[in-house]
mmCIF file of C-alpha atoms in Angstrom:
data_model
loop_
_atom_site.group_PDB
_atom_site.id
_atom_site.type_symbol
_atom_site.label_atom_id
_atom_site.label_comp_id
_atom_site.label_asym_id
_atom_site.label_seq_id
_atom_site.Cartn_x
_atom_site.Cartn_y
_atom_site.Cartn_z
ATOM 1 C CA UNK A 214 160.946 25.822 84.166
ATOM 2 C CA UNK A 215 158.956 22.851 83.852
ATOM 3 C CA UNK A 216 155.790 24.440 82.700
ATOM 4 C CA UNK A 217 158.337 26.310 80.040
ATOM 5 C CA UNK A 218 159.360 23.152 78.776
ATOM 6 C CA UNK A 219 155.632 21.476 78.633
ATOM 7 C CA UNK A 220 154.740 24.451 77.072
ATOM 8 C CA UNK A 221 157.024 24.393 74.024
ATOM 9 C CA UNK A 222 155.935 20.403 73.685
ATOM 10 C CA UNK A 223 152.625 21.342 74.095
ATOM 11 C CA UNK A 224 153.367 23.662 70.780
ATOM 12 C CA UNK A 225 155.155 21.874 68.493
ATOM 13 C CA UNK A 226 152.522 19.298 68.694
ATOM 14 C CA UNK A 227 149.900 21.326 68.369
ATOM 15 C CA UNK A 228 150.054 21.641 64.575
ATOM 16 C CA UNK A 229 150.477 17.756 64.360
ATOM 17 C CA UNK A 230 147.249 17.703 66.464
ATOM 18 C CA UNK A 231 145.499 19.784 64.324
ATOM 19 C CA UNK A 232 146.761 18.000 61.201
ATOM 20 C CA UNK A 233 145.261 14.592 62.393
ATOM 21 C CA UNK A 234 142.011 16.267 63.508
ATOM 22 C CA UNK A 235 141.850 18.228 60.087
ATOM 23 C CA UNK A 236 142.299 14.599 58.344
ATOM 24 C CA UNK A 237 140.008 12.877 60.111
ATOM 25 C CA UNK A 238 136.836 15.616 60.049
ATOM 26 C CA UNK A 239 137.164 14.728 56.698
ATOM 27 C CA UNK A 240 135.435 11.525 56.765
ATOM 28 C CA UNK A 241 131.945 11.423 55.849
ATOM 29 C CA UNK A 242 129.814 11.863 58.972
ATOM 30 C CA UNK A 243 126.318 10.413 59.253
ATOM 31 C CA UNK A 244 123.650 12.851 60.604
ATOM 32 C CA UNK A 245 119.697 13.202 61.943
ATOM 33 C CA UNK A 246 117.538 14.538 60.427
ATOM 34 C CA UNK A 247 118.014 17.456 62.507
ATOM 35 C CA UNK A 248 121.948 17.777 61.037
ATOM 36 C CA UNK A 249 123.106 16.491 64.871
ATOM 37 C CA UNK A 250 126.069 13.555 63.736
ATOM 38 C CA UNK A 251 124.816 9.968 64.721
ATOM 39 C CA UNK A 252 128.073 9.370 66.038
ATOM 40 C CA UNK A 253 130.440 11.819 68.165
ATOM 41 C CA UNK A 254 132.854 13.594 65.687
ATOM 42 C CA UNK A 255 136.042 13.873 67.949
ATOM 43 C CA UNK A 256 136.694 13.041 71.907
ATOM 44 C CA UNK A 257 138.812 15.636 74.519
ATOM 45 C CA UNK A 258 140.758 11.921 75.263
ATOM 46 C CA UNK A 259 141.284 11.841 71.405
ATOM 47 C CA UNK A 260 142.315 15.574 71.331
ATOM 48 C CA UNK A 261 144.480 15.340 74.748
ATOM 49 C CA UNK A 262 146.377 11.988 73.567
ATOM 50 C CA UNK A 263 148.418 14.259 71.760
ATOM 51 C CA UNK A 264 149.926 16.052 74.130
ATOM 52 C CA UNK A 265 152.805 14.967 76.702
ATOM 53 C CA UNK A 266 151.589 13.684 79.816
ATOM 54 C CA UNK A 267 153.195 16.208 83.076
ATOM 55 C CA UNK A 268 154.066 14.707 86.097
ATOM 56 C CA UNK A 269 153.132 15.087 89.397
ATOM 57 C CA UNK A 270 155.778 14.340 92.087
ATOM 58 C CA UNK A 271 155.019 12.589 95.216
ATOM 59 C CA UNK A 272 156.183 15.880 97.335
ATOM 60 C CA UNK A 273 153.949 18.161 95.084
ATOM 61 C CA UNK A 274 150.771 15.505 95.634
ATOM 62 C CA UNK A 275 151.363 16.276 99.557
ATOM 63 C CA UNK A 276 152.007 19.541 99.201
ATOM 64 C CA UNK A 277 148.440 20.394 97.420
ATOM 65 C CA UNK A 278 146.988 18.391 100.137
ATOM 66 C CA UNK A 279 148.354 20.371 102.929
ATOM 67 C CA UNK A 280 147.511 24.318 100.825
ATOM 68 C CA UNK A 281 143.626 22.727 101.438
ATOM 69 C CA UNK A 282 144.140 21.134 104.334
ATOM 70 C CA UNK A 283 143.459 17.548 102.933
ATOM 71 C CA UNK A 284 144.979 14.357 104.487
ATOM 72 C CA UNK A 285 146.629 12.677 101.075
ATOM 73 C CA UNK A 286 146.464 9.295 100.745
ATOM 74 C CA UNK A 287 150.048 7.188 101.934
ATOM 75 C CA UNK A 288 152.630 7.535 99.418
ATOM 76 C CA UNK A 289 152.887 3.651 97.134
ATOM 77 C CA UNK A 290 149.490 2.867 98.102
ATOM 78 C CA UNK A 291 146.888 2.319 95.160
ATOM 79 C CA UNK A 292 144.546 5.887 95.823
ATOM 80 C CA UNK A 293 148.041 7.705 95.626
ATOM 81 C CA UNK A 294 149.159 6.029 92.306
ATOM 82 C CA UNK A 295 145.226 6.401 91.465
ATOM 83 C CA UNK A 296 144.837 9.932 92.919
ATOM 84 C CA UNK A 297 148.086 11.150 90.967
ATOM 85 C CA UNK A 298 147.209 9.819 87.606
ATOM 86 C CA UNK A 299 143.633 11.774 87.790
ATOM 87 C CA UNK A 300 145.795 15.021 89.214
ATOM 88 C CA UNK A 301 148.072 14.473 86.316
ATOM 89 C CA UNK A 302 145.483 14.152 83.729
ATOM 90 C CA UNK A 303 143.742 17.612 85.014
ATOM 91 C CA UNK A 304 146.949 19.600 84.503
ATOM 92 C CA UNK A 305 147.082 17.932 81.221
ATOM 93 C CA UNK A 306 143.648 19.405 80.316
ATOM 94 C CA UNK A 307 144.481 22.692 82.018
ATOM 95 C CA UNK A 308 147.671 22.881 79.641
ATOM 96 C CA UNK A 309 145.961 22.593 76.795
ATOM 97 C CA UNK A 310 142.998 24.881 77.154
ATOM 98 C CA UNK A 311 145.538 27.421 77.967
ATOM 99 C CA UNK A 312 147.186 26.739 74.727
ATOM 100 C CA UNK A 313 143.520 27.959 73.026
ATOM 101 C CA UNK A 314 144.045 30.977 70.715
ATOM 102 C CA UNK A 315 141.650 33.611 71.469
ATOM 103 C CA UNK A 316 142.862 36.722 69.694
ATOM 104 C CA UNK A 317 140.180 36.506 66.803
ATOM 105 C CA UNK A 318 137.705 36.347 68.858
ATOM 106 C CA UNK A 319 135.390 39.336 68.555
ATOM 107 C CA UNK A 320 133.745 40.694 71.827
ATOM 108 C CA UNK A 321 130.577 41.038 72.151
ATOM 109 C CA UNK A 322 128.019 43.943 73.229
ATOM 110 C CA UNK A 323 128.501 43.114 76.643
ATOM 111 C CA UNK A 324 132.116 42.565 76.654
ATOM 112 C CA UNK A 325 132.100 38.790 77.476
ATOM 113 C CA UNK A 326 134.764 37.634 74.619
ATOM 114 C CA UNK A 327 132.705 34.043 74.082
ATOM 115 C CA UNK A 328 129.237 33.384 74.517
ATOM 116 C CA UNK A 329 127.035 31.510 76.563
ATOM 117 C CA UNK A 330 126.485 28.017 74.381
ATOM 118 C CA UNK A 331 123.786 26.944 76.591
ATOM 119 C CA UNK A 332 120.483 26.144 74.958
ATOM 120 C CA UNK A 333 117.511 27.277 77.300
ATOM 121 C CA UNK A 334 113.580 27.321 76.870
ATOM 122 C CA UNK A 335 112.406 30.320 76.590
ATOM 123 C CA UNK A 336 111.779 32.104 80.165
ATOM 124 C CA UNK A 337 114.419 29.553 81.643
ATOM 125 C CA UNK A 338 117.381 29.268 82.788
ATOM 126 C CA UNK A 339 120.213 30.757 84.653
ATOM 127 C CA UNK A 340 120.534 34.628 85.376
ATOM 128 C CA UNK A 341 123.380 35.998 82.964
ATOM 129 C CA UNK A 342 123.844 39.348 84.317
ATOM 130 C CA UNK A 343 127.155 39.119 86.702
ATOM 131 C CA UNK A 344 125.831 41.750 89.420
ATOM 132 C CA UNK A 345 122.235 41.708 90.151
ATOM 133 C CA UNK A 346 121.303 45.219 91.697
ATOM 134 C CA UNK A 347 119.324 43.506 95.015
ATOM 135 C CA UNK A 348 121.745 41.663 96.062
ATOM 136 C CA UNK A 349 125.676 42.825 95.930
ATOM 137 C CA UNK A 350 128.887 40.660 96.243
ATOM 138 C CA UNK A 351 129.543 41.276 99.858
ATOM 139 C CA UNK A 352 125.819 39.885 100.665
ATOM 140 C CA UNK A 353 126.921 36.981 98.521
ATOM 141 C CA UNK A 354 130.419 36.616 100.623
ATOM 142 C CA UNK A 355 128.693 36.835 104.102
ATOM 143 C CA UNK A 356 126.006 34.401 102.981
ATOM 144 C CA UNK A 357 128.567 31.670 102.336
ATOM 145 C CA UNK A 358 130.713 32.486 105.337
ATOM 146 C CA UNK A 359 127.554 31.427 107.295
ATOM 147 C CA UNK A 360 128.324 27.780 106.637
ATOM 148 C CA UNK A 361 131.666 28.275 107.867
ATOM 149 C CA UNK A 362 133.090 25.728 110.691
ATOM 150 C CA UNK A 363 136.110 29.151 111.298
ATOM 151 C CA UNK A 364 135.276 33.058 110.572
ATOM 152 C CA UNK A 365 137.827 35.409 111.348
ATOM 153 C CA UNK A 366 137.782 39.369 109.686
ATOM 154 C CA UNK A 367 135.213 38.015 107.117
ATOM 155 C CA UNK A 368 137.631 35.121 105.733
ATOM 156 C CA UNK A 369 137.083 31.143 105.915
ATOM 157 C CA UNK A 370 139.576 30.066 108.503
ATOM 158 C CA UNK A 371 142.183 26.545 107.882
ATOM 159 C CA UNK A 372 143.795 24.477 109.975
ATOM 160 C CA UNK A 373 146.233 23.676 108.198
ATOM 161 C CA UNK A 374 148.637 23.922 110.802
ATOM 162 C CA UNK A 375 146.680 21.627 113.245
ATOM 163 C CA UNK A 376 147.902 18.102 113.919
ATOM 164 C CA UNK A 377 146.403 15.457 112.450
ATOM 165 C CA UNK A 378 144.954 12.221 113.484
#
């Protein structure tokens, strides 16, 4: 219910928020020589300021602790207040990247719907390809389960039930 509600703030001031970006790209910007502006053009602070701010209870701040079997910080003190703020400001972000209309994007060859934007040298870089044929997922999995502390039928254990100190 509460996301419902963010959500329909989160729409109505959308438009306003594209409005004020729409006026304010329209200001001449000064650029290189290689057409990159000499000063940054907009801010994700600028763009989130727009929408409502959720909050994040003290029993939900707990809560996400315990699902990743974190001790939180003591409820008043200043890493909770600071903690919470910084929790409330990802959901913020979260909220609105959700809000990001996608339909007109056109897929691509390979079926990935956006891009890679990275730049890379030529011969550089990170492999693209989501299943390389050497080496499957399940290699992957096991690899990482190595580092484990707790393994049991091929899944990280938590002790999230375990007292703590």
């Amino acid at each position: 219910m509460y996301a419902h509600r963010c959500l329909k703030q989160f729409h109505s001031l959308s438009r306003w928020s594209y409005l004020r970006r729409l006026q304010s790209t329209s200001t001449k910007v000064a650029f290189d020589s290689c057409g990159i502006p000499l000063k940054p053009t907009w801010s994700v602070n600028d763009l989130l300021s727009s929408y409502p701010r959720p909050t994040i209870t003290p029993s939900t701040l707990k809560r996400l602790h315990e699902l990743s079997a974190l001790i939180p910080p003591a409820d008043g003190t200043p890493e909770h207040r600071k903690l919470t703020q910084e929790m409330e400001g990802l959901v913020k972000l979260v909220e609105a990247v959700k809000l990001v209309d996608t339909s007109g994007v056109v897929e691509e060859a390979h079926g990935e719907a956006v891009p890679d934007g990275r730049i890379w040298a030529a011969g550089t870089g990170i492999e693209l390809d989501c299943c390389s044929p050497q080496v499957t997922e399940g290699d992957r999995d096991r690899e990482l389960l190595r580092h484990a502390a707790r393994v049991m039928d091929g899944l990280y254990v938590v002790d999230a039930d375990k007292p703590r100190n």
